[in-house]
Amino acid sequence: MSILIGIGVVTMVTTVYLGKKGWQALHKAVGITPGVLTYQDYNAPLSLSTVSWQQLHLNKKHLKNLPEQQLRQLQRIDEKVHSYQTYQKELETQNKKPVVTEQQFVLHKMLHTRLPEMLASYHQLANIHTSAQDVTNGKKAEASELLQKILDNIEQRLDRLLEQIETQQLQALRVMNHYIDSHDD
């Protein structure tokens, strides 16, 4: 009886050991490190200390008074700018000089000059303490609406620009496909 229990224990330990080694080998083969993956909850409230900007250079002090919705929108804008900049860098690596249109120039000016200025103005307005609290609250609400309108405008411009790039790339693929199809005969 003790021989059977011993064989059972050895079999169990061997199975667990080989299973663990096999699991680690599988992860290594596909390039995943077990236990390192961290869950990121995109619905969790944003904290300025955890927000990192890829392309936008914004003063964190000016972002303190922004509602979470506007912070999330700024993050989306930053991600879209990152996508656009990545596309521009890829063009340069292919020795293609990117053509800057008026739309791109205006958007660049809005993102890198006007947006930081507007956030600074909003921050200053939000930190002004006056005796007329009703007037101040009305101005703060108007400033918040204006800032939201500006962020929406910037995001819409970025969306149009990225859509235009997608359309250009799709058209280039269509042209190449047509060229290849025309030479198949």
CSV table of C-alpha atoms in Angstrom, one decimal:
chain,number,residue,atom,x,y,z
A,1,MET,CA,0.0,0.0,0.0
A,2,SER,CA,2.8,2.4,0.9
A,3,ILE,CA,4.4,1.7,-2.5
A,4,LEU,CA,1.2,2.8,-4.3
A,5,ILE,CA,1.1,6.0,-2.2
A,6,GLY,CA,4.7,6.7,-2.9
A,7,ILE,CA,4.2,6.1,-6.6
A,8,GLY,CA,1.2,8.4,-6.5
A,9,VAL,CA,3.1,11.2,-4.7
A,10,VAL,CA,6.0,10.9,-7.2
A,11,THR,CA,3.6,11.0,-10.1
A,12,MET,CA,1.8,14.0,-8.7
A,13,VAL,CA,5.1,15.9,-8.1
A,14,THR,CA,6.4,15.0,-11.5
A,15,THR,CA,3.2,16.1,-13.2
A,16,VAL,CA,3.1,19.4,-11.4
A,17,TYR,CA,6.8,20.1,-12.1
A,18,LEU,CA,6.6,19.2,-15.8
A,19,GLY,CA,3.3,21.1,-16.1
A,20,LYS,CA,4.9,24.2,-14.6
A,21,LYS,CA,8.0,23.9,-16.8
A,22,GLY,CA,5.8,23.4,-19.9
A,23,TRP,CA,3.7,26.4,-19.0
A,24,GLN,CA,6.7,28.6,-18.7
A,25,ALA,CA,8.2,27.2,-21.9
A,26,LEU,CA,5.0,28.0,-23.7
A,27,HIS,CA,5.0,31.6,-22.4
A,28,LYS,CA,8.7,32.0,-23.3
A,29,ALA,CA,8.0,30.7,-26.8
A,30,VAL,CA,5.3,33.3,-27.5
A,31,GLY,CA,7.2,36.1,-25.8
A,32,ILE,CA,5.2,36.5,-22.6
A,33,THR,CA,6.6,36.8,-19.1
A,34,PRO,CA,4.3,35.0,-16.7
A,35,GLY,CA,3.2,37.1,-13.7
A,36,VAL,CA,4.4,40.4,-15.1
A,37,LEU,CA,1.1,41.5,-16.8
A,38,THR,CA,-0.6,44.2,-14.9
A,39,TYR,CA,-4.3,45.1,-15.3
A,40,GLN,CA,-5.0,48.6,-16.3
A,41,ASP,CA,-8.5,49.8,-15.5
A,42,TYR,CA,-9.4,52.4,-18.0
A,43,ASN,CA,-12.5,53.4,-16.0
A,44,ALA,CA,-10.6,54.1,-12.9
A,45,PRO,CA,-10.4,57.8,-11.9
A,46,LEU,CA,-7.4,59.5,-13.4
A,47,SER,CA,-4.7,60.8,-11.3
A,48,LEU,CA,-2.3,63.5,-12.5
A,49,SER,CA,0.7,61.7,-11.1
A,50,THR,CA,-0.1,58.6,-13.3
A,51,VAL,CA,-0.9,60.5,-16.5
A,52,SER,CA,1.9,60.5,-18.9
A,53,TRP,CA,2.0,62.4,-22.2
A,54,GLN,CA,3.6,60.9,-25.3
A,55,GLN,CA,3.5,64.0,-27.5
A,56,LEU,CA,1.8,66.9,-25.8
A,57,HIS,CA,4.0,69.0,-23.5
A,58,LEU,CA,1.5,70.2,-20.9
A,59,ASN,CA,2.2,71.8,-17.5
A,60,LYS,CA,0.7,69.4,-14.9
A,61,LYS,CA,-0.1,72.4,-12.7
A,62,HIS,CA,-2.5,73.7,-15.3
A,63,LEU,CA,-4.3,70.4,-15.4
A,64,LYS,CA,-5.2,70.3,-11.7
A,65,ASN,CA,-8.6,72.0,-12.1
A,66,LEU,CA,-9.7,70.1,-15.2
A,67,PRO,CA,-12.6,67.6,-14.8
A,68,GLU,CA,-11.8,64.0,-15.4
A,69,GLN,CA,-13.7,64.0,-18.7
A,70,GLN,CA,-11.4,66.7,-20.1
A,71,LEU,CA,-8.3,64.9,-18.9
A,72,ARG,CA,-9.4,61.7,-20.6
A,73,GLN,CA,-10.1,63.7,-23.8
A,74,LEU,CA,-6.6,65.2,-23.6
A,75,GLN,CA,-5.2,61.7,-23.3
A,76,ARG,CA,-7.1,60.6,-26.4
A,77,ILE,CA,-5.8,63.7,-28.2
A,78,ASP,CA,-2.3,62.8,-27.1
A,79,GLU,CA,-2.7,59.2,-28.4
A,80,LYS,CA,-4.0,60.5,-31.8
A,81,VAL,CA,-1.1,62.9,-32.0
A,82,HIS,CA,1.3,60.0,-31.3
A,83,SER,CA,-0.3,58.0,-34.1
A,84,TYR,CA,0.1,60.9,-36.5
A,85,GLN,CA,3.8,61.5,-35.4
A,86,THR,CA,4.5,57.8,-35.9
A,87,TYR,CA,3.1,58.0,-39.4
A,88,GLN,CA,5.3,61.1,-40.2
A,89,LYS,CA,8.4,59.3,-38.9
A,90,GLU,CA,7.7,56.3,-41.0
A,91,LEU,CA,7.5,58.5,-44.0
A,92,GLU,CA,10.8,60.0,-43.2
A,93,THR,CA,12.4,56.5,-42.8
A,94,GLN,CA,11.1,55.7,-46.3
A,95,ASN,CA,12.9,58.8,-47.6
A,96,LYS,CA,9.6,60.4,-48.4
A,97,LYS,CA,9.4,64.0,-47.4
A,98,PRO,CA,6.0,64.6,-45.6
A,99,VAL,CA,4.1,67.5,-47.2
A,100,VAL,CA,2.7,69.8,-44.5
A,101,THR,CA,-0.7,71.1,-45.5
A,102,GLU,CA,-2.3,74.2,-44.0
A,103,GLN,CA,-4.6,71.9,-42.0
A,104,GLN,CA,-1.6,70.2,-40.5
A,105,PHE,CA,0.2,73.4,-39.7
A,106,VAL,CA,-2.9,74.9,-38.0
A,107,LEU,CA,-3.4,71.7,-36.0
A,108,HIS,CA,0.3,71.7,-34.9
A,109,LYS,CA,0.0,75.4,-33.8
A,110,MET,CA,-3.2,74.6,-31.9
A,111,LEU,CA,-1.6,71.6,-30.1
A,112,HIS,CA,1.8,72.9,-29.2
A,113,THR,CA,1.1,76.7,-28.7
A,114,ARG,CA,-2.6,77.5,-28.2
A,115,LEU,CA,-3.6,74.5,-26.2
A,116,PRO,CA,-1.0,75.1,-23.4
A,117,GLU,CA,-1.9,78.8,-23.4
A,118,MET,CA,-5.6,78.0,-23.1
A,119,LEU,CA,-5.0,75.5,-20.3
A,120,ALA,CA,-2.9,78.1,-18.5
A,121,SER,CA,-5.7,80.7,-18.8
A,122,TYR,CA,-8.3,78.2,-17.6
A,123,HIS,CA,-6.0,77.4,-14.6
A,124,GLN,CA,-5.6,81.0,-13.7
A,125,LEU,CA,-9.3,81.7,-14.0
A,126,ALA,CA,-10.1,78.7,-11.8
A,127,ASN,CA,-7.7,79.9,-9.1
A,128,ILE,CA,-9.0,83.5,-8.9
A,129,HIS,CA,-10.9,84.1,-5.7
A,130,THR,CA,-13.2,87.1,-5.7
A,131,SER,CA,-15.9,88.3,-3.4
A,132,ALA,CA,-18.6,87.9,-6.1
A,133,GLN,CA,-18.9,84.1,-6.0
A,134,ASP,CA,-21.9,84.0,-8.4
A,135,VAL,CA,-20.1,86.0,-11.1
A,136,THR,CA,-17.0,83.8,-10.6
A,137,ASN,CA,-19.0,80.5,-10.9
A,138,GLY,CA,-20.7,81.8,-14.0
A,139,LYS,CA,-17.3,82.7,-15.6
A,140,LYS,CA,-15.8,79.4,-14.6
A,141,ALA,CA,-18.7,77.5,-16.1
A,142,GLU,CA,-18.4,79.5,-19.3
A,143,ALA,CA,-14.6,78.9,-19.3
A,144,SER,CA,-15.2,75.2,-18.9
A,145,GLU,CA,-17.7,75.2,-21.8
A,146,LEU,CA,-15.2,77.1,-24.0
A,147,LEU,CA,-12.4,74.7,-23.1
A,148,GLN,CA,-14.6,71.7,-23.9
A,149,LYS,CA,-15.5,73.3,-27.3
A,150,ILE,CA,-11.8,73.8,-28.0
A,151,LEU,CA,-10.9,70.3,-27.1
A,152,ASP,CA,-13.7,68.9,-29.2
A,153,ASN,CA,-12.5,71.0,-32.1
A,154,ILE,CA,-8.9,69.8,-31.8
A,155,GLU,CA,-10.0,66.2,-31.5
A,156,GLN,CA,-12.3,66.5,-34.6
A,157,ARG,CA,-9.4,68.0,-36.6
A,158,LEU,CA,-7.1,65.1,-35.5
A,159,ASP,CA,-9.8,62.6,-36.5
A,160,ARG,CA,-10.2,64.2,-39.9
A,161,LEU,CA,-6.4,64.2,-40.4
A,162,LEU,CA,-6.0,60.6,-39.4
A,163,GLU,CA,-9.0,59.6,-41.6
A,164,GLN,CA,-7.4,61.5,-44.5
A,165,ILE,CA,-4.1,59.5,-44.0
A,166,GLU,CA,-6.0,56.2,-43.9
A,167,THR,CA,-7.7,57.1,-47.1
A,168,GLN,CA,-4.4,58.0,-48.8
A,169,GLN,CA,-2.9,54.7,-47.7
A,170,LEU,CA,-5.9,52.8,-48.9
A,171,GLN,CA,-5.8,54.6,-52.2
A,172,ALA,CA,-2.1,53.7,-52.6
A,173,LEU,CA,-2.9,50.1,-52.0
A,174,ARG,CA,-5.7,50.2,-54.5
A,175,VAL,CA,-3.3,51.7,-57.1
A,176,MET,CA,-0.7,49.1,-56.5
A,177,ASN,CA,-3.3,46.3,-56.6
A,178,HIS,CA,-4.6,47.7,-59.9
A,179,TYR,CA,-1.1,47.9,-61.3
A,180,ILE,CA,-0.4,44.3,-60.3
A,181,ASP,CA,-3.7,43.1,-61.7
A,182,SER,CA,-3.1,44.9,-65.0
A,183,HIS,CA,0.2,43.1,-65.5
A,184,ASP,CA,-1.2,39.6,-64.8
A,185,ASP,CA,-2.6,39.2,-68.3
